[in-house]
């Protein structure tokens, strides 16, 4: 599902106050981290991921890799911060995705 402009704007406003919960460091993006990010998205639907100064990864490349691996939407990339969104498959956690569908 590709997000429309208004939906992305809504998600950006929701993500504004969030703290990044994952940091990609000099080890880069590994499979264990991809699994953890997917689990976090399942519970929260909207998260931020930061790339630390000591990583060789490029934000756009990480975004493309995550989109391919866990089929999440890239809401925004600002510098070294990615905002990721993925609707939860568990109804209990579907707060944000219900609001996004309504837009």
PDB file of N, CA, C and O in Angstrom, residues 35-87:
ATOM      1  N   UNK A  35      14.666  -8.084  12.155  1.00  0.00           N
ATOM      2  CA  UNK A  35      13.620  -8.810  12.877  1.00  0.00           C
ATOM      3  C   UNK A  35      13.080  -7.957  14.023  1.00  0.00           C
ATOM      4  O   UNK A  35      11.860  -7.850  14.223  1.00  0.00           O
ATOM      5  N   UNK A  36      13.980  -7.310  14.770  1.00  0.00           N
ATOM      6  CA  UNK A  36      13.551  -6.464  15.897  1.00  0.00           C
ATOM      7  C   UNK A  36      12.730  -5.274  15.403  1.00  0.00           C
ATOM      8  O   UNK A  36      11.728  -4.901  16.034  1.00  0.00           O
ATOM      9  N   UNK A  37      13.160  -4.659  14.315  1.00  0.00           N
ATOM     10  CA  UNK A  37      12.428  -3.516  13.764  1.00  0.00           C
ATOM     11  C   UNK A  37      11.034  -3.957  13.333  1.00  0.00           C
ATOM     12  O   UNK A  37      10.038  -3.275  13.590  1.00  0.00           O
ATOM     13  N   UNK A  38      10.954  -5.129  12.710  1.00  0.00           N
ATOM     14  CA  UNK A  38       9.652  -5.652  12.285  1.00  0.00           C
ATOM     15  C   UNK A  38       8.739  -5.889  13.483  1.00  0.00           C
ATOM     16  O   UNK A  38       7.547  -5.556  13.447  1.00  0.00           O
ATOM     17  N   UNK A  39       9.290  -6.454  14.570  1.00  0.00           N
ATOM     18  CA  UNK A  39       8.493  -6.697  15.780  1.00  0.00           C
ATOM     19  C   UNK A  39       8.020  -5.380  16.400  1.00  0.00           C
ATOM     20  O   UNK A  39       6.888  -5.273  16.865  1.00  0.00           O
ATOM     21  N   UNK A  40       8.912  -4.377  16.413  1.00  0.00           N
ATOM     22  CA  UNK A  40       8.535  -3.073  16.970  1.00  0.00           C
ATOM     23  C   UNK A  40       7.433  -2.432  16.136  1.00  0.00           C
ATOM     24  O   UNK A  40       6.495  -1.832  16.673  1.00  0.00           O
ATOM     25  N   UNK A  41       7.533  -2.560  14.808  1.00  0.00           N
ATOM     26  CA  UNK A  41       6.492  -2.011  13.928  1.00  0.00           C
ATOM     27  C   UNK A  41       5.163  -2.722  14.158  1.00  0.00           C
ATOM     28  O   UNK A  41       4.099  -2.106  14.075  1.00  0.00           O
ATOM     29  N   UNK A  42       5.215  -4.008  14.446  1.00  0.00           N
ATOM     30  CA  UNK A  42       3.993  -4.777  14.694  1.00  0.00           C
ATOM     31  C   UNK A  42       3.260  -4.224  15.917  1.00  0.00           C
ATOM     32  O   UNK A  42       2.039  -4.135  15.935  1.00  0.00           O
ATOM     33  N   UNK A  43       4.033  -3.810  16.935  1.00  0.00           N
ATOM     34  CA  UNK A  43       3.403  -3.293  18.158  1.00  0.00           C
ATOM     35  C   UNK A  43       3.078  -1.800  18.081  1.00  0.00           C
ATOM     36  O   UNK A  43       2.078  -1.355  18.618  1.00  0.00           O
ATOM     37  N   UNK A  44       3.952  -1.033  17.434  1.00  0.00           N
ATOM     38  CA  UNK A  44       3.802   0.428  17.469  1.00  0.00           C
ATOM     39  C   UNK A  44       3.278   1.034  16.176  1.00  0.00           C
ATOM     40  O   UNK A  44       2.780   2.154  16.190  1.00  0.00           O
ATOM     41  N   UNK A  45       3.496   0.373  15.058  1.00  0.00           N
ATOM     42  CA  UNK A  45       3.105   0.818  13.708  1.00  0.00           C
ATOM     43  C   UNK A  45       3.952   1.968  13.163  1.00  0.00           C
ATOM     44  O   UNK A  45       4.158   2.060  11.973  1.00  0.00           O
ATOM     45  N   UNK A  46       4.423   2.850  14.028  1.00  0.00           N
ATOM     46  CA  UNK A  46       5.190   4.015  13.571  1.00  0.00           C
ATOM     47  C   UNK A  46       6.426   4.156  14.462  1.00  0.00           C
ATOM     48  O   UNK A  46       6.291   4.282  15.675  1.00  0.00           O
ATOM     49  N   UNK A  47       7.610   4.078  13.858  1.00  0.00           N
ATOM     50  CA  UNK A  47       8.841   4.191  14.647  1.00  0.00           C
ATOM     51  C   UNK A  47       9.864   5.048  13.911  1.00  0.00           C
ATOM     52  O   UNK A  47       9.748   5.292  12.712  1.00  0.00           O
ATOM     53  N   UNK A  48      10.858   5.480  14.690  1.00  0.00           N
ATOM     54  CA  UNK A  48      11.997   6.195  14.111  1.00  0.00           C
ATOM     55  C   UNK A  48      13.245   5.338  14.283  1.00  0.00           C
ATOM     56  O   UNK A  48      13.421   4.685  15.309  1.00  0.00           O
ATOM     57  N   UNK A  49      14.112   5.381  13.265  1.00  0.00           N
ATOM     58  CA  UNK A  49      15.390   4.678  13.303  1.00  0.00           C
ATOM     59  C   UNK A  49      16.473   5.706  12.988  1.00  0.00           C
ATOM     60  O   UNK A  49      16.342   6.474  12.036  1.00  0.00           O
ATOM     61  N   UNK A  50      17.535   5.717  13.796  1.00  0.00           N
ATOM     62  CA  UNK A  50      18.627   6.665  13.594  1.00  0.00           C
ATOM     63  C   UNK A  50      19.862   5.941  13.094  1.00  0.00           C
ATOM     64  O   UNK A  50      20.161   4.830  13.540  1.00  0.00           O
ATOM     65  N   UNK A  51      20.592   6.580  12.195  1.00  0.00           N
ATOM     66  CA  UNK A  51      21.901   6.082  11.781  1.00  0.00           C
ATOM     67  C   UNK A  51      22.948   6.885  12.541  1.00  0.00           C
ATOM     68  O   UNK A  51      22.951   8.116  12.458  1.00  0.00           O
ATOM     69  N   UNK A  52      23.801   6.193  13.268  1.00  0.00           N
ATOM     70  CA  UNK A  52      24.830   6.872  14.051  1.00  0.00           C
ATOM     71  C   UNK A  52      25.949   7.387  13.150  1.00  0.00           C
ATOM     72  O   UNK A  52      26.100   6.962  12.009  1.00  0.00           O
ATOM     73  N   UNK A  53      26.763   8.281  13.703  1.00  0.00           N
ATOM     74  CA  UNK A  53      27.861   8.882  12.937  1.00  0.00           C
ATOM     75  C   UNK A  53      28.874   7.843  12.463  1.00  0.00           C
ATOM     76  O   UNK A  53      29.488   8.016  11.428  1.00  0.00           O
ATOM     77  N   UNK A  54      29.061   6.767  13.244  1.00  0.00           N
ATOM     78  CA  UNK A  54      30.123   5.812  12.922  1.00  0.00           C
ATOM     79  C   UNK A  54      29.699   4.716  11.942  1.00  0.00           C
ATOM     80  O   UNK A  54      30.425   3.761  11.726  1.00  0.00           O
ATOM     81  N   UNK A  55      28.519   4.819  11.341  1.00  0.00           N
ATOM     82  CA  UNK A  55      28.080   3.786  10.403  1.00  0.00           C
ATOM     83  C   UNK A  55      28.466   4.161   8.976  1.00  0.00           C
ATOM     84  O   UNK A  55      28.555   5.332   8.628  1.00  0.00           O
ATOM     85  N   UNK A  56      28.697   3.123   8.168  1.00  0.00           N
ATOM     86  CA  UNK A  56      28.994   3.347   6.744  1.00  0.00           C
ATOM     87  C   UNK A  56      27.719   3.328   5.911  1.00  0.00           C
ATOM     88  O   UNK A  56      27.748   3.568   4.713  1.00  0.00           O
ATOM     89  N   UNK A  57      26.596   3.001   6.555  1.00  0.00           N
ATOM     90  CA  UNK A  57      25.319   2.906   5.836  1.00  0.00           C
ATOM     91  C   UNK A  57      24.834   4.297   5.426  1.00  0.00           C
ATOM     92  O   UNK A  57      25.136   5.292   6.067  1.00  0.00           O
ATOM     93  N   UNK A  58      24.047   4.322   4.356  1.00  0.00           N
ATOM     94  CA  UNK A  58      23.423   5.564   3.886  1.00  0.00           C
ATOM     95  C   UNK A  58      21.925   5.430   4.148  1.00  0.00           C
ATOM     96  O   UNK A  58      21.348   4.362   3.890  1.00  0.00           O
ATOM     97  N   UNK A  59      21.323   6.491   4.662  1.00  0.00           N
ATOM     98  CA  UNK A  59      19.915   6.434   5.090  1.00  0.00           C
ATOM     99  C   UNK A  59      18.998   5.899   3.990  1.00  0.00           C
ATOM    100  O   UNK A  59      18.137   5.055   4.240  1.00  0.00           O
ATOM    101  N   UNK A  60      19.181   6.371   2.764  1.00  0.00           N
ATOM    102  CA  UNK A  60      18.314   5.944   1.662  1.00  0.00           C
ATOM    103  C   UNK A  60      18.467   4.445   1.388  1.00  0.00           C
ATOM    104  O   UNK A  60      17.486   3.755   1.111  1.00  0.00           O
ATOM    105  N   UNK A  61      19.715   3.943   1.486  1.00  0.00           N
ATOM    106  CA  UNK A  61      19.956   2.513   1.253  1.00  0.00           C
ATOM    107  C   UNK A  61      19.302   1.658   2.335  1.00  0.00           C
ATOM    108  O   UNK A  61      18.720   0.610   2.059  1.00  0.00           O
ATOM    109  N   UNK A  62      19.397   2.123   3.579  1.00  0.00           N
ATOM    110  CA  UNK A  62      18.772   1.403   4.694  1.00  0.00           C
ATOM    111  C   UNK A  62      17.258   1.385   4.492  1.00  0.00           C
ATOM    112  O   UNK A  62      16.603   0.356   4.683  1.00  0.00           O
ATOM    113  N   UNK A  63      16.704   2.504   4.080  1.00  0.00           N
ATOM    114  CA  UNK A  63      15.256   2.597   3.851  1.00  0.00           C
ATOM    115  C   UNK A  63      14.815   1.608   2.781  1.00  0.00           C
ATOM    116  O   UNK A  63      13.816   0.897   2.955  1.00  0.00           O
ATOM    117  N   UNK A  64      15.554   1.541   1.689  1.00  0.00           N
ATOM    118  CA  UNK A  64      15.217   0.617   0.599  1.00  0.00           C
ATOM    119  C   UNK A  64      15.310  -0.832   1.077  1.00  0.00           C
ATOM    120  O   UNK A  64      14.434  -1.656   0.785  1.00  0.00           O
ATOM    121  N   UNK A  65      16.360  -1.146   1.847  1.00  0.00           N
ATOM    122  CA  UNK A  65      16.540  -2.509   2.356  1.00  0.00           C
ATOM    123  C   UNK A  65      15.399  -2.898   3.295  1.00  0.00           C
ATOM    124  O   UNK A  65      14.854  -4.008   3.201  1.00  0.00           O
ATOM    125  N   UNK A  66      15.022  -1.981   4.197  1.00  0.00           N
ATOM    126  CA  UNK A  66      13.931  -2.274   5.134  1.00  0.00           C
ATOM    127  C   UNK A  66      12.604  -2.422   4.404  1.00  0.00           C
ATOM    128  O   UNK A  66      11.804  -3.296   4.720  1.00  0.00           O
ATOM    129  N   UNK A  67      12.385  -1.576   3.409  1.00  0.00           N
ATOM    130  CA  UNK A  67      11.135  -1.650   2.646  1.00  0.00           C
ATOM    131  C   UNK A  67      11.039  -2.998   1.944  1.00  0.00           C
ATOM    132  O   UNK A  67       9.982  -3.623   1.915  1.00  0.00           O
ATOM    133  N   UNK A  68      12.154  -3.477   1.399  1.00  0.00           N
ATOM    134  CA  UNK A  68      12.173  -4.765   0.702  1.00  0.00           C
ATOM    135  C   UNK A  68      12.000  -5.931   1.689  1.00  0.00           C
ATOM    136  O   UNK A  68      11.261  -6.873   1.406  1.00  0.00           O
ATOM    137  N   UNK A  69      12.685  -5.856   2.846  1.00  0.00           N
ATOM    138  CA  UNK A  69      12.674  -6.977   3.794  1.00  0.00           C
ATOM    139  C   UNK A  69      11.363  -7.108   4.562  1.00  0.00           C
ATOM    140  O   UNK A  69      10.853  -8.209   4.724  1.00  0.00           O
ATOM    141  N   UNK A  70      10.851  -5.989   5.075  1.00  0.00           N
ATOM    142  CA  UNK A  70       9.678  -6.095   5.960  1.00  0.00           C
ATOM    143  C   UNK A  70       8.444  -5.385   5.412  1.00  0.00           C
ATOM    144  O   UNK A  70       7.435  -5.288   6.083  1.00  0.00           O
ATOM    145  N   UNK A  71       8.526  -4.907   4.181  1.00  0.00           N
ATOM    146  CA  UNK A  71       7.378  -4.310   3.490  1.00  0.00           C
ATOM    147  C   UNK A  71       6.729  -3.185   4.282  1.00  0.00           C
ATOM    148  O   UNK A  71       5.514  -3.122   4.421  1.00  0.00           O
ATOM    149  N   UNK A  72       7.563  -2.298   4.831  1.00  0.00           N
ATOM    150  CA  UNK A  72       7.048  -1.145   5.554  1.00  0.00           C
ATOM    151  C   UNK A  72       7.074   0.070   4.629  1.00  0.00           C
ATOM    152  O   UNK A  72       7.710   0.044   3.581  1.00  0.00           O
ATOM    153  N   UNK A  73       6.358   1.105   5.016  1.00  0.00           N
ATOM    154  CA  UNK A  73       6.366   2.352   4.246  1.00  0.00           C
ATOM    155  C   UNK A  73       7.392   3.298   4.845  1.00  0.00           C
ATOM    156  O   UNK A  73       7.484   3.432   6.068  1.00  0.00           O
ATOM    157  N   UNK A  74       8.149   3.974   3.974  1.00  0.00           N
ATOM    158  CA  UNK A  74       9.094   4.986   4.421  1.00  0.00           C
ATOM    159  C   UNK A  74       8.329   6.308   4.414  1.00  0.00           C
ATOM    160  O   UNK A  74       7.989   6.825   3.358  1.00  0.00           O
ATOM    161  N   UNK A  75       8.034   6.817   5.597  1.00  0.00           N
ATOM    162  CA  UNK A  75       7.264   8.055   5.694  1.00  0.00           C
ATOM    163  C   UNK A  75       8.161   9.251   5.392  1.00  0.00           C
ATOM    164  O   UNK A  75       7.786  10.159   4.664  1.00  0.00           O
ATOM    165  N   UNK A  76       9.382   9.212   5.937  1.00  0.00           N
ATOM    166  CA  UNK A  76      10.240  10.385   5.837  1.00  0.00           C
ATOM    167  C   UNK A  76      11.685  10.000   6.116  1.00  0.00           C
ATOM    168  O   UNK A  76      11.953   9.104   6.910  1.00  0.00           O
ATOM    169  N   UNK A  77      12.600  10.683   5.434  1.00  0.00           N
ATOM    170  CA  UNK A  77      14.021  10.561   5.740  1.00  0.00           C
ATOM    171  C   UNK A  77      14.547  11.978   5.917  1.00  0.00           C
ATOM    172  O   UNK A  77      14.473  12.782   4.994  1.00  0.00           O
ATOM    173  N   UNK A  78      15.010  12.278   7.130  1.00  0.00           N
ATOM    174  CA  UNK A  78      15.638  13.578   7.364  1.00  0.00           C
ATOM    175  C   UNK A  78      17.032  13.297   7.874  1.00  0.00           C
ATOM    176  O   UNK A  78      17.202  12.755   8.957  1.00  0.00           O
ATOM    177  N   UNK A  79      18.018  13.643   7.082  1.00  0.00           N
ATOM    178  CA  UNK A  79      19.401  13.403   7.485  1.00  0.00           C
ATOM    179  C   UNK A  79      19.641  11.940   7.753  1.00  0.00           C
ATOM    180  O   UNK A  79      19.564  11.108   6.856  1.00  0.00           O
ATOM    181  N   UNK A  80      19.878  11.610   9.035  1.00  0.00           N
ATOM    182  CA  UNK A  80      20.157  10.226   9.411  1.00  0.00           C
ATOM    183  C   UNK A  80      18.995   9.588  10.173  1.00  0.00           C
ATOM    184  O   UNK A  80      19.193   8.591  10.873  1.00  0.00           O
ATOM    185  N   UNK A  81      17.817  10.165  10.071  1.00  0.00           N
ATOM    186  CA  UNK A  81      16.659   9.626  10.789  1.00  0.00           C
ATOM    187  C   UNK A  81      15.602   9.152   9.781  1.00  0.00           C
ATOM    188  O   UNK A  81      15.207   9.895   8.884  1.00  0.00           O
ATOM    189  N   UNK A  82      15.172   7.902   9.961  1.00  0.00           N
ATOM    190  CA  UNK A  82      14.119   7.332   9.120  1.00  0.00           C
ATOM    191  C   UNK A  82      12.842   7.232   9.944  1.00  0.00           C
ATOM    192  O   UNK A  82      12.892   6.848  11.112  1.00  0.00           O
ATOM    193  N   UNK A  83      11.723   7.556   9.333  1.00  0.00           N
ATOM    194  CA  UNK A  83      10.429   7.325   9.970  1.00  0.00           C
ATOM    195  C   UNK A  83       9.751   6.212   9.182  1.00  0.00           C
ATOM    196  O   UNK A  83       9.541   6.343   7.972  1.00  0.00           O
ATOM    197  N   UNK A  84       9.439   5.106   9.871  1.00  0.00           N
ATOM    198  CA  UNK A  84       8.865   3.931   9.228  1.00  0.00           C
ATOM    199  C   UNK A  84       7.450   3.687   9.723  1.00  0.00           C
ATOM    200  O   UNK A  84       7.150   3.871  10.898  1.00  0.00           O
ATOM    201  N   UNK A  85       6.585   3.227   8.810  1.00  0.00           N
ATOM    202  CA  UNK A  85       5.203   2.908   9.166  1.00  0.00           C
ATOM    203  C   UNK A  85       4.837   1.564   8.552  1.00  0.00           C
ATOM    204  O   UNK A  85       5.149   1.301   7.392  1.00  0.00           O
ATOM    205  N   UNK A  86       4.175   0.744   9.354  1.00  0.00           N
ATOM    206  CA  UNK A  86       3.647  -0.517   8.839  1.00  0.00           C
ATOM    207  C   UNK A  86       2.396  -0.842   9.644  1.00  0.00           C
ATOM    208  O   UNK A  86       2.467  -0.950  10.872  1.00  0.00           O
ATOM    209  N   UNK A  87       1.252  -0.996   8.976  1.00  0.00           N
ATOM    210  CA  UNK A  87       0.033  -1.340   9.719  1.00  0.00           C
ATOM    211  C   UNK A  87       0.210  -2.671  10.447  1.00  0.00           C
ATOM    212  O   UNK A  87       0.735  -3.623   9.876  1.00  0.00           O
TER     213      UNK A  87
END
